[in-house]
Coordinates of C-alpha atoms in Angstrom, one line a residue:
M859 CA -121.0 18.4 125.4
S860 CA -122.0 15.9 128.0
R861 CA -119.2 15.3 130.4
L862 CA -118.7 11.8 131.7
S863 CA -117.7 11.2 135.3
E864 CA -114.0 11.7 136.0
P865 CA -111.9 8.8 137.3
L866 CA -110.0 9.1 140.6
C867 CA -106.8 10.3 139.0
P868 CA -104.2 12.2 141.0
V869 CA -105.0 15.9 141.2
R870 CA -102.0 18.0 140.3
V871 CA -101.3 21.7 140.7
P872 CA -102.2 23.7 137.6
V873 CA -99.3 24.9 135.7
V874 CA -98.4 28.5 134.7
V875 CA -99.2 29.2 131.0
P876 CA -96.2 31.0 129.4
A877 CA -96.8 33.8 127.0
P878 CA -96.7 32.5 123.4
V879 CA -93.9 33.5 121.1
P880 CA -94.8 35.6 118.1
A881 CA -95.8 33.6 115.0
S882 CA -92.9 35.1 113.1
A883 CA -90.3 34.1 115.7
A884 CA -87.9 31.6 114.2
L885 CA -87.1 28.5 116.2
P886 CA -83.7 26.8 116.2
S887 CA -83.2 23.7 114.2
P888 CA -84.4 20.6 116.0
T889 CA -81.9 18.9 118.2
P890 CA -82.4 15.2 119.1
P891 CA -82.4 14.4 122.8
P892 CA -79.0 13.3 124.0
D893 CA -80.0 9.8 125.2
L894 CA -81.4 7.7 122.4
G895 CA -81.0 4.4 124.2
A896 CA -77.8 3.5 122.2
L897 CA -79.3 4.6 118.9
P898 CA -77.2 7.1 117.0
V899 CA -77.8 10.8 116.7
P900 CA -78.2 11.6 113.0
T901 CA -75.3 13.3 111.2
E902 CA -77.8 15.6 109.7
E903 CA -80.7 17.1 111.7
P904 CA -84.2 16.6 110.3
A905 CA -85.1 19.5 108.0
E906 CA -87.5 22.2 109.1
D907 CA -90.5 22.9 107.0
G908 CA -90.2 26.6 107.7
D909 CA -92.3 29.1 109.5
P910 CA -96.0 29.3 108.8
P911 CA -97.5 32.0 106.5
S912 CA -98.9 35.2 107.9
D913 CA -102.0 34.8 110.0
P914 CA -102.0 31.0 109.8
P915 CA -104.7 28.8 111.4
V916 CA -103.8 27.7 115.0
V917 CA -103.4 24.0 115.8
L918 CA -103.3 22.7 119.3
L919 CA -101.1 19.6 119.5
T920 CA -100.6 17.2 122.3
G921 CA -97.6 14.8 122.4
A922 CA -95.4 17.1 120.4
T923 CA -92.2 15.6 121.8
G924 CA -93.2 11.9 121.2
V925 CA -92.0 9.7 118.3
V926 CA -95.3 10.4 116.5
G927 CA -96.0 13.9 117.7
E928 CA -92.6 15.2 117.0
A929 CA -93.0 14.3 113.3
I930 CA -96.5 15.7 113.3
A931 CA -95.3 19.0 114.7
R932 CA -92.6 19.2 112.1
A933 CA -95.2 18.5 109.3
L934 CA -97.7 21.1 110.6
R935 CA -95.2 24.0 110.7
A936 CA -95.5 24.9 107.1
D937 CA -99.2 25.7 107.2
F938 CA -100.1 26.2 110.9
Y939 CA -99.2 28.1 114.0
V940 CA -98.4 25.2 116.2
V941 CA -99.2 25.4 119.9
A942 CA -97.9 22.4 121.8
L943 CA -99.9 21.3 124.8
R944 CA -96.7 19.9 126.4
G945 CA -95.9 17.6 129.2
R946 CA -92.5 17.3 130.7
R947 CA -90.4 18.2 127.7
A948 CA -90.2 21.2 125.4
S949 CA -90.9 20.9 121.7
S950 CA -88.3 22.0 119.1
H951 CA -91.0 22.5 116.4
A952 CA -93.8 24.3 118.2
H953 CA -94.2 28.1 117.8
A954 CA -95.7 28.3 121.3
E955 CA -96.1 25.9 124.3
V956 CA -98.7 25.5 127.0
P957 CA -97.8 23.0 129.8
V958 CA -100.7 20.7 130.5
D959 CA -101.4 17.4 132.3
L960 CA -103.6 14.9 130.5
A961 CA -104.2 13.1 133.8
S962 CA -105.7 16.2 135.5
P963 CA -109.2 17.7 135.2
R964 CA -109.3 20.4 132.5
L965 CA -105.8 19.4 131.6
G966 CA -104.5 21.1 134.7
L967 CA -105.5 24.5 133.4
D968 CA -107.5 27.2 135.1
S969 CA -110.7 28.5 133.5
S970 CA -109.1 31.5 131.8
A971 CA -106.3 29.5 130.3
W972 CA -108.7 26.9 129.0
S973 CA -111.0 29.6 127.5
E974 CA -108.0 31.3 125.9
L975 CA -106.9 28.1 124.2
A976 CA -110.4 27.4 123.1
A977 CA -110.8 30.9 121.6
R978 CA -107.5 30.5 119.6
A979 CA -107.8 27.0 118.3
D980 CA -108.8 26.2 114.7
V981 CA -108.1 22.5 114.9
V982 CA -106.9 20.1 117.6
V983 CA -104.5 17.2 117.1
H984 CA -104.3 14.7 119.9
A985 CA -101.1 12.6 119.6
G986 CA -100.3 12.5 123.3
G987 CA -100.8 9.6 125.6
R988 CA -99.3 6.6 127.3
A989 CA -97.8 4.0 124.8
C990 CA -96.2 1.0 126.4
F991 CA -97.0 -2.6 127.1
D992 CA -97.1 -2.7 130.9
D993 CA -100.3 -3.5 132.9
N994 CA -100.9 -0.3 134.8
A995 CA -104.6 0.0 134.1
D996 CA -105.0 3.1 136.3
D997 CA -102.4 5.1 134.5
F998 CA -103.7 4.1 131.1
H999 CA -107.2 5.1 132.1
C1000 CA -106.2 8.5 133.5
V1001 CA -103.9 9.4 130.6
N1002 CA -105.3 7.7 127.5
V1003 CA -109.0 7.6 128.3
S1004 CA -109.7 10.6 130.5
G1005 CA -107.0 12.6 128.7
S1006 CA -108.7 11.9 125.4
R1007 CA -112.0 12.9 126.8
R1008 CA -110.6 16.2 128.1
V1009 CA -109.0 17.0 124.8
A1010 CA -112.3 16.3 123.0
E1011 CA -113.9 18.7 125.5
L1012 CA -111.4 21.3 124.6
A1013 CA -112.0 20.8 120.9
H1014 CA -115.8 21.0 121.5
D1015 CA -115.4 24.3 123.5
A1016 CA -113.2 25.6 120.7
D1017 CA -115.7 24.5 118.0
A1018 CA -112.7 23.0 116.3
P1019 CA -112.3 19.7 114.6
L1020 CA -110.3 17.0 116.5
I1021 CA -107.8 14.6 114.9
H1022 CA -107.3 11.8 117.4
I1023 CA -104.3 9.4 117.0
S1024 CA -105.3 5.8 117.9
T1025 CA -103.8 2.5 116.7
A1026 CA -104.7 0.1 113.9
F1027 CA -104.4 -2.8 116.3
V1028 CA -107.6 -2.1 118.2
G1029 CA -109.2 -4.4 115.7
H1030 CA -107.2 -7.3 117.0
I1031 CA -108.2 -7.2 120.6
D1032 CA -110.0 -10.5 120.6
Q1033 CA -107.0 -12.3 119.0
A1034 CA -104.7 -10.6 121.5
R1035 CA -106.7 -11.9 124.4
E1036 CA -106.4 -15.5 123.2
A1037 CA -102.7 -15.2 122.3
A1038 CA -101.9 -13.6 125.7
A1039 CA -102.5 -16.9 127.5
F1040 CA -99.3 -18.3 125.9
L1041 CA -97.1 -15.6 127.5
P1042 CA -95.2 -16.7 130.6
G1043 CA -96.4 -15.3 133.9
D1044 CA -93.2 -13.3 134.4
C1045 CA -93.5 -11.5 131.1
A1046 CA -93.7 -7.9 131.9
A1047 CA -94.9 -6.8 128.5
R1048 CA -98.8 -6.9 128.3
P1049 CA -100.3 -5.1 125.4
L1050 CA -103.9 -5.9 126.3
T1051 CA -104.2 -3.0 128.8
Y1052 CA -102.8 -0.6 126.2
L1053 CA -105.2 -1.8 123.5
E1054 CA -108.2 -1.6 125.9
S1055 CA -107.3 1.9 126.8
K1056 CA -107.1 2.9 123.1
I1057 CA -110.5 1.4 122.4
A1058 CA -111.9 3.2 125.4
A1059 CA -110.3 6.5 124.3
E1060 CA -111.9 6.1 120.8
R1061 CA -115.3 5.6 122.5
A1062 CA -114.7 8.7 124.7
V1063 CA -114.1 10.7 121.6
A1064 CA -117.1 9.3 119.8
A1065 CA -119.3 10.1 122.9
S1066 CA -118.2 13.7 122.8
D1067 CA -119.9 16.4 120.6
A1068 CA -116.6 17.3 118.8
R1069 CA -116.3 16.7 115.1
A1070 CA -113.5 14.1 115.1
C1071 CA -111.3 12.1 112.8
V1072 CA -109.7 9.0 114.3
V1073 CA -106.4 8.1 112.8
R1074 CA -105.3 4.4 113.1
P1075 CA -101.6 3.9 112.3
S1076 CA -99.9 0.6 112.4
V1077 CA -96.3 0.1 113.8
V1078 CA -94.5 3.4 113.5
M1079 CA -90.9 3.2 112.2
G1080 CA -88.2 5.7 111.5
D1081 CA -88.3 8.4 108.9
T1082 CA -88.3 7.5 105.2
G1083 CA -84.8 7.2 103.8
T1084 CA -82.9 7.7 107.0
G1085 CA -84.7 5.6 109.7
W1086 CA -84.2 8.5 112.1
T1087 CA -86.4 8.6 115.2
P1088 CA -85.9 10.6 118.4
E1089 CA -86.5 7.5 120.6
P1090 CA -86.0 3.8 120.0
Q1091 CA -89.1 1.7 119.5
S1092 CA -89.8 -2.1 119.9
V1093 CA -89.0 -2.6 116.2
H1094 CA -85.5 -1.3 116.8
G1095 CA -85.0 -3.7 119.7
H1096 CA -86.0 -6.5 117.4
I1097 CA -83.5 -5.4 114.8
K1098 CA -80.7 -5.1 117.4
M1099 CA -81.6 -8.6 118.6
L1100 CA -81.3 -10.0 115.1
L1101 CA -78.0 -8.2 114.5
S1102 CA -76.6 -9.6 117.7
G1103 CA -77.0 -13.1 116.3
V1104 CA -80.2 -14.3 118.0
A1105 CA -81.8 -16.1 115.0
T1106 CA -85.1 -17.2 116.4
S1107 CA -87.8 -14.5 116.5
A1108 CA -90.7 -14.8 118.9
C1109 CA -93.4 -14.3 116.3
G1110 CA -95.1 -16.3 113.6
P1111 CA -93.4 -16.1 110.2
H1112 CA -96.7 -15.7 108.5
Q1113 CA -97.8 -12.7 110.6
R1114 CA -97.8 -9.4 108.8
L1115 CA -95.7 -6.6 110.3
D1116 CA -97.6 -3.6 109.0
M1117 CA -95.4 -0.6 109.4
I1118 CA -95.5 3.1 108.4
P1119 CA -92.7 5.6 108.6
R1120 CA -93.4 8.3 111.1
D1121 CA -93.0 11.1 108.5
V1122 CA -95.6 9.5 106.2
L1123 CA -98.0 9.3 109.1
A1124 CA -97.2 13.0 109.9
R1125 CA -97.9 14.1 106.3
A1126 CA -101.3 12.3 106.5
V1127 CA -102.2 14.1 109.7
A1128 CA -101.1 17.5 108.3
A1129 CA -103.2 16.9 105.2
L1130 CA -106.2 16.0 107.5
A1131 CA -105.6 19.1 109.5
N1132 CA -105.7 21.2 106.3
V1133 CA -109.0 19.7 105.3
A1134 CA -110.3 20.2 108.8
V1135 CA -109.8 24.0 108.7
R1136 CA -110.7 24.5 105.0
D1137 CA -113.8 22.3 104.7
P1138 CA -114.6 20.4 107.9
S1139 CA -117.5 18.6 106.3
R1140 CA -115.0 16.7 104.2
L1141 CA -113.0 15.5 107.2
P1142 CA -113.3 11.6 107.4
S1143 CA -114.4 10.1 110.6
L1144 CA -111.7 7.3 110.3
Y1145 CA -108.3 7.3 108.5
H1146 CA -106.2 4.1 108.3
A1147 CA -102.5 5.0 108.2
C1148 CA -101.2 1.5 107.2
A1149 CA -99.1 -0.2 104.6
G1150 CA -101.9 -2.6 103.8
Q1151 CA -101.1 -5.1 101.0
A1152 CA -97.5 -3.7 101.0
A1153 CA -96.8 -4.9 104.5
P1154 CA -94.2 -7.7 104.8
T1155 CA -94.5 -10.8 106.8
C1156 CA -92.3 -11.3 109.8
E1157 CA -90.2 -13.7 107.8
E1158 CA -89.8 -11.1 105.0
F1159 CA -88.8 -8.5 107.6
A1160 CA -86.2 -10.8 109.1
R1161 CA -84.7 -11.5 105.7
Q1162 CA -84.5 -7.8 104.9
V1163 CA -82.6 -7.3 108.2
A1164 CA -80.2 -10.1 107.2
E1165 CA -79.7 -8.8 103.7
T1166 CA -79.0 -5.3 104.9
A1167 CA -76.5 -6.7 107.4
W1168 CA -74.9 -8.9 104.7
R1169 CA -74.3 -5.9 102.5
A1170 CA -72.6 -4.2 105.5
G1171 CA -70.3 -7.3 105.9
L1172 CA -72.2 -8.9 108.8
R1173 CA -73.4 -12.6 108.3
L1174 CA -76.5 -13.6 110.1
A1175 CA -78.1 -17.0 110.5
E1176 CA -81.2 -17.9 108.5
P1177 CA -84.1 -16.6 110.5
E1178 CA -86.2 -19.1 112.5
F1179 CA -89.4 -18.5 114.4
H1180 CA -91.1 -19.5 117.6
D1181 CA -94.8 -18.5 117.3
P1182 CA -96.0 -17.6 120.8
A1183 CA -99.6 -18.1 119.7
K1184 CA -98.9 -21.8 119.2
A1185 CA -96.4 -22.6 122.0
S1186 CA -95.5 -20.8 125.2
L1187 CA -92.6 -18.4 125.2
A1188 CA -91.2 -20.5 128.1
D1189 CA -90.7 -23.3 125.5
Y1190 CA -88.4 -21.0 123.4
P1191 CA -85.1 -22.9 122.8
G1192 CA -82.9 -22.4 125.8
W1193 CA -85.2 -19.7 127.3
R1194 CA -83.9 -20.0 130.9
T1195 CA -80.3 -19.8 129.8
L1196 CA -80.6 -16.7 127.6
P1197 CA -79.2 -13.4 128.9
G1198 CA -81.8 -11.3 130.7
R1199 CA -81.7 -8.5 128.1
V1200 CA -82.4 -11.0 125.3
R1201 CA -85.3 -12.5 127.2
D1202 CA -86.7 -9.0 127.7
V1203 CA -86.5 -8.2 124.0
L1204 CA -88.1 -11.5 123.1
A1205 CA -90.8 -11.0 125.6
V1206 CA -91.7 -7.6 124.2
Q1207 CA -91.6 -9.1 120.7
A1208 CA -93.8 -12.1 121.7
A1209 CA -96.3 -9.7 123.4
G1210 CA -96.3 -7.5 120.3
S1211 CA -97.0 -10.5 118.1
T1212 CA -100.2 -11.2 120.0
I1213 CA -101.7 -8.1 118.4
L1214 CA -100.4 -8.7 114.8
G1215 CA -103.2 -11.1 113.9
A1216 CA -102.9 -14.2 111.8
G1217 CA -101.6 -12.6 108.6
E1218 CA -104.6 -10.4 107.8
V1219 CA -104.1 -7.3 105.6
F1220 CA -104.9 -4.0 107.2
A1221 CA -107.1 -1.5 105.5
T1222 CA -105.3 1.6 104.3
S1223 CA -106.4 5.1 103.5
L1224 CA -103.0 6.1 102.0
G1225 CA -103.4 7.4 98.5
A1226 CA -107.1 8.2 98.9
P1227 CA -108.1 10.9 96.4
E1228 CA -110.5 12.3 99.1
L1229 CA -107.4 13.7 101.0
P1230 CA -105.6 16.4 98.9
G1231 CA -102.0 16.5 99.7
G1232 CA -102.0 13.2 101.6
P1233 CA -99.3 10.6 101.2
A1234 CA -99.5 8.0 98.4
A1235 CA -100.0 4.4 99.1
L1236 CA -96.9 2.5 100.0
T1237 CA -95.5 -0.3 97.8
A1238 CA -93.9 -3.5 99.0
D1239 CA -90.5 -2.3 97.7
Q1240 CA -90.8 1.0 99.5
V1241 CA -91.7 -0.7 102.8
L1242 CA -88.6 -3.0 102.5
R1243 CA -86.4 0.0 101.7
N1244 CA -87.8 1.7 104.8
V1245 CA -86.9 -1.4 106.8
E1246 CA -83.4 -1.2 105.4
S1247 CA -83.1 2.4 106.5
D1248 CA -84.1 1.5 110.0
V1249 CA -81.6 -1.3 110.1
R1250 CA -78.8 1.0 108.9
F1251 CA -79.8 3.5 111.5
V1252 CA -79.5 0.9 114.2
M1253 CA -76.3 -0.5 112.8
S1254 CA -74.6 2.9 112.9
A1255 CA -74.7 2.7 116.7
R1256 CA -72.6 -0.4 116.5
G1257 CA -69.6 1.5 115.1

């Protein structure tokens, strides 16, 4: 594999690789992190899928403690021996862990540790990276772009297929550039740098010699039926804002808010991983993990929040909208007099709306017969029920 020049990322001390636990060793039930940003800890812990069968294929997984990666790790356990290439936090679902650093050459590993991983891997799933809307281009490049290139190098050296998690919104980069001009100068949320890094990461994977499948999910929401997630996301901030009585959303009512529960995304990735080890020639090069035609508009989303709140005894005002693609966020009604925390949520929402497009429908691979064991396509009713689950999850924090 041809190795592209490395950026000037900080060089960090290689970490010590711990001895893996035996494949048969049972791990404790997952425990959510104690600080969920005012979101509730579920009354029931997410169910384990059990230990893998004897002599299972080995999957190397980055990002195993993230919102997406945690669900993927849980979904992989039934069929794979999961080795988490971890960052700062330990995974509750991995069978073994190897501390790595996406921002360091060769992931911060020495040559023997790198070779050992490559010798063990049957498939690599890259769900790690930097996912936020700030404007730190250097960090995005080091982690998302160079990190993806290094993971692709590891997959190539392992002669193992790579499943790379990207985002469906890379296709809206031009619209996002135009809409970003309407954000106020003091708006800290800037999705363009993130999108640009995800596009560059996809290109780095494509330039490698690894057999790769790029997965493009839309907005990731909580688990089906419960709304549970280990960390709050921007959609939860939007829900909390609506529940607080702020009726005007900083998005266009016609824009589609394509969302997918994180456990549905995880099942798709697990199905792809099974195809990758059983018949790599059938692994698709691109998989769209989106709701597609079932995705609600922002207006339908706000109404579902209001209806769920109403059934719980909370009356919300009829939703209104301030489309930041048509008028500056600084022109939002009473913008300067709003509490700082409300302006922060609205700014993130407005910035997020710049990547939603103008109401276009995302392509979706859900339900494709080419992926045995993959999740079925979502219906509009299912998506709205999932929104209701997320709303109830957020409301339970209110007491």
